[in-house]
Amino acid sequence: MSGSAMSAATTNPGGATAPPLNLPAPGARERRRLSPAFGLAAPGTLFVVLALMGPLALMFRYSLNRFVPGQMMVEALTLANYQKFFADSYYQEVLATTLWVSGLSTLLCLLAGFPVAYFLVRQASDKWKGRLLLLVILPLLMGNAVRTAAWMVILGDKGLFNAFVSTLGLSPVKLMYTPTAVVIGLVSVLLPFMIVTLQSIIEGIDANLEAAASSLGASHLTTLWRVVLPLALPGILAGTMLCFILSMNAYATPVLIGGPSFQMMAPAVYQQVAKAMNWPFGAALAFVLMAVTLVLTTTANVLVQRRYRRWSE
Amino acid sequence: MGILAINRIYAALSALVLAFVLLPLVAIVWVSFFANRILSFPATGYTFSWYVRAWEQEAFRNGFITSVETALVAVAISLVLGVPASLALVRYRFPGRDAIQTVLLSPMVVPGIVGGAALFMAFIELEVLLDVEIAGTLPGLLIAHGLIALPWTVRLVTASLVGMSPSYEEAARSLGAGVLTTFFRVTLPIIKPGIVAAALFSFVVSFIDLEKSIFLVGPGRTTLQIALVSYLEWNLDSTVAAVATVQILIIGALLIASDRYARLARAF
Amino acid sequence: MSDVVLQSIVKRYDATTAVDNVSLNIRQGELVALLGPSGCGKTTTLRMVGGFIPVTEGRILVGGRDLTSLPPNKRNMGFGFQNYALFPHMSVGENVAFGLQMRKLPKADIARKVKTALDRVKLSHLADRLPKQLSGGQQQRVALARALVIEPDVLLLDEPLSNLDAQLRNEMKLEIRNIQQQLGITTIFVTHDQDEALSVADRVVLMRAGRIEQMGAPDDLFERPASHFVAEFMGVTNLLAGTLESVGRFRLKSGEVVAVPVAGLSGDLALALRPERVILDGTDEALLANTLSAEVEFATYRGLVIDYRVRLPSGVTLIARRPSPAVGGPAPLSPGRAVRVSWQPEAGTLVPV
């Protein structure tokens, strides 16, 4: 597997860690000198530790504090904030909404992303593959604010979609501030991740395997199911995890397209920390969010790895 | 079903999906030229006046300037910290290398809102401790954005270092070049495309960040994304579309430029 | 089992024509080798027959049935891939069973047929292994068993031996030929190796730039090349350009006039002469008609034979091959030595340039 284009897909199917960097394996060339390496890596590592790890640890500590209205935070060592989360049906609903919206968005991304990835690898010429990939990535990087605004323009009550619908003589559809709109918005931002991940794993599957299956009598769908799918499983898992994690953490889309009555976890964290100033509970929400994501992705990872390991190593 | 038919189905599905992904982009650019006073379809005519109006909005103008400043500093931070770290990760083997790699990439993994909230709390804590203002200030924002850009820089630069055979460096060393000379005369020129791509890409991810910044902006110091979101909470008109179009053009140009230097797809 | 007919097959990609008007009738049970250098269109042709590449023009008939527009899974052909393309996530047995499962055979039948197929390639004891646990030769056998177990009408093999080392290649070559004859299955075998093609095929089709350059029995191509390209591809190292002076008299570009067999050709020609037929310091000159004096330029020792490059006074060089002393050949000649070069007129073949 050369080039790190593959890294996202192959070496570490998802989990809650970033795809690894595909560093060279230890070999004869390795240099065993410690000092320069540490010197080079230390500033960056220290920066992340101080600006991310430290604050996260602090926030975890805060999640064990007690919130007293008017006093903000009182030092304590209590699980009350976590208990509150699991006792409060409102927050359970927020979590449930987050989970099903993320699950659905991820599934749609998988269904819509696979044909594109397959097309890019198996059918598009190299020149077009590059261009189309760029075209896929561009919208991803136009920013959440801009993309969300665009979806508001399209999905609004008097938006592009309803204008189109009314030219057909149909009555307008209420889309804005519905879960449907949120899912649409999320899919559009997550699809590029899925496509790029799937693309790199399909690239690694020998096209002759599909030809072989086909010559042995398998239809295209059977070939996909029995040959491509099992071989692409790690990449599918990686892409699925990525999309799932990203949509679990989505902020702008649910806030702006979901509207005030639609609640997901990330906006709830912001709400508690910045608006309600209930830091202990906001912190607890953040850690519940991370923990749920971690548990789900790790479980999926273990399940798939178990099937995959037999022939992959 | 014949091969040609199958190919056509894939091509059609891909076109459909691509259209879906690109639809918002096209729609907002289109709307930015609408002459309609209140945003509605169809257009009653076309005009450039929303661009003028957007620039006249102080929130957008200042937000744009803050965003560019922040992004430039974020690029600088991420390069200064990220290039040496990538070099260490790729060219050396040392205990804890995997752990350091995980740490360096972790800002990508921790949800933006969670990281932002944590940083916000830490800043407030520091303010109380040190009696200085951080949370709503530019330095606070810069730290957050350095954090956003760093993992992407590490990703792209390690990718180009992995693709570069260490024999070039060994050749330079054997010809008598010192460590620093080797880096600046051999390594750096060879991985320059990766570094340029990393810089451009870091600029973009910092420029478009919303989730981390939202905790750290202060009165009078707002990034463009925050300005857009706060505007969107109350209005949706072609002013926003004009701002969005400008942003799309800038980011599009940066991405096409950086793709020329390194295949962007491998950053993901 | 069926005959295969290719009718004026054309494959065009945008500007380039990969296969240009190829027609071929393959009899039932015949093994035809598609031979040629890389890029000559042989693999493209094979993949079109297999159905993996759509045909631009022309028709493909098997047993009289037009398959041109059928997808691969409806063609009932066994395909052997250069890299074997064994499914890495399935065991050997599962790989072989795959095609039978596609045909929805009862489980018991599948098990029986898989066993027979693996027995035929002497691998039944490895049925539970994964492909990556097998050697290259074993993988090749599994690929063959997998292609044959579906009882295909036609067997298509794409460079099946190119990934094996020399000794294994010989062994597999015999085994493929053996199985093919036992089953009497119509087979197309793509290779770039003339030796492979000659030793395995009933008929060899030599392709060049998308077209058929010459086809015929192995000895036809080897002994009676129809063109400069064929002669060169078949390992004739001496190709001397010139023109016919009169019937049976050929004037080389360099001036020498030599006796050649009578041929109905004219214009710019080349005399193709195998190095084995060039005799150095021959004794029975009455038989040899063409005798020229020359000088040994250098000798290449090749184990069983020694190749001498000799230079005529006009500057033309020829290669002559003699058995080496290891197999009872004459003592080696040292460079610089004057020799007489001769050959029988009928040893040469005239080919158009």
mmCIF file of C-alpha atoms in Angstrom, chain A residues 206-220 222-223 226-228 230-231 309-313, chain C residues 47 52 72-73 77 79 81 83 85-91 94-95 98-99 101-103 130 132 146-147 150:
data_model
loop_
_atom_site.group_PDB
_atom_site.id
_atom_site.type_symbol
_atom_site.label_atom_id
_atom_site.label_comp_id
_atom_site.label_asym_id
_atom_site.label_seq_id
_atom_site.Cartn_x
_atom_site.Cartn_y
_atom_site.Cartn_z
ATOM 1 C CA ASP A 206 -7.690 -5.711 -7.916
ATOM 2 C CA ALA A 207 -10.150 -5.159 -10.750
ATOM 3 C CA ASN A 208 -9.372 -8.681 -11.945
ATOM 4 C CA LEU A 209 -11.145 -10.067 -8.883
ATOM 5 C CA GLU A 210 -14.352 -8.535 -10.148
ATOM 6 C CA ALA A 211 -13.664 -9.786 -13.645
ATOM 7 C CA ALA A 212 -13.045 -13.260 -12.207
ATOM 8 C CA ALA A 213 -16.304 -13.273 -10.268
ATOM 9 C CA SER A 214 -18.126 -12.106 -13.338
ATOM 10 C CA SER A 215 -16.597 -14.754 -15.580
ATOM 11 C CA LEU A 216 -17.613 -17.360 -13.025
ATOM 12 C CA GLY A 217 -21.207 -16.298 -13.492
ATOM 13 C CA ALA A 218 -21.746 -13.651 -10.839
ATOM 14 C CA SER A 219 -23.944 -10.714 -11.807
ATOM 15 C CA HIS A 220 -22.666 -7.235 -11.027
ATOM 16 C CA THR A 222 -23.505 -10.463 -6.695
ATOM 17 C CA THR A 223 -19.931 -9.438 -7.417
ATOM 18 C CA ARG A 226 -19.550 -11.297 -2.442
ATOM 19 C CA VAL A 227 -16.251 -9.825 -3.594
ATOM 20 C CA VAL A 228 -16.085 -6.034 -3.435
ATOM 21 C CA PRO A 230 -15.988 -7.983 1.935
ATOM 22 C CA LEU A 231 -12.731 -6.602 0.589
ATOM 23 C CA ARG A 309 -8.356 -10.280 10.306
ATOM 24 C CA ARG A 310 -8.469 -13.849 9.037
ATOM 25 C CA TRP A 311 -7.307 -13.073 5.544
ATOM 26 C CA SER A 312 -5.974 -9.558 5.743
ATOM 27 C CA GLU A 313 -2.710 -9.970 7.603
ATOM 28 C CA ARG C 47 -10.809 -9.669 -22.665
ATOM 29 C CA PHE C 52 -14.795 -7.619 -19.891
ATOM 30 C CA PRO C 72 -19.173 -11.984 -18.792
ATOM 31 C CA ASN C 73 -21.433 -13.745 -16.319
ATOM 32 C CA MET C 77 -16.234 -19.023 -20.176
ATOM 33 C CA PHE C 79 -10.880 -17.125 -17.472
ATOM 34 C CA PHE C 81 -5.856 -14.207 -15.033
ATOM 35 C CA ASN C 83 -2.218 -12.604 -11.436
ATOM 36 C CA ALA C 85 -7.216 -13.112 -9.187
ATOM 37 C CA LEU C 86 -8.030 -15.605 -6.460
ATOM 38 C CA PHE C 87 -10.463 -14.109 -3.975
ATOM 39 C CA PRO C 88 -8.242 -13.336 -0.988
ATOM 40 C CA HIS C 89 -11.085 -13.604 1.524
ATOM 41 C CA MET C 90 -12.170 -17.085 0.446
ATOM 42 C CA SER C 91 -10.448 -20.396 0.997
ATOM 43 C CA GLU C 94 -14.611 -21.513 -1.580
ATOM 44 C CA ASN C 95 -12.821 -20.015 -4.550
ATOM 45 C CA PHE C 98 -17.866 -19.793 -6.259
ATOM 46 C CA GLY C 99 -18.799 -20.395 -9.889
ATOM 47 C CA GLN C 101 -22.753 -21.382 -6.319
ATOM 48 C CA MET C 102 -23.502 -18.801 -8.982
ATOM 49 C CA ARG C 103 -25.071 -21.627 -10.973
ATOM 50 C CA LEU C 130 -6.334 -19.186 1.983
ATOM 51 C CA LYS C 132 -2.027 -16.183 0.251
ATOM 52 C CA ARG C 146 -11.773 -22.542 -10.484
ATOM 53 C CA ALA C 147 -12.036 -21.691 -14.168
ATOM 54 C CA ILE C 150 -17.870 -24.501 -14.135
#
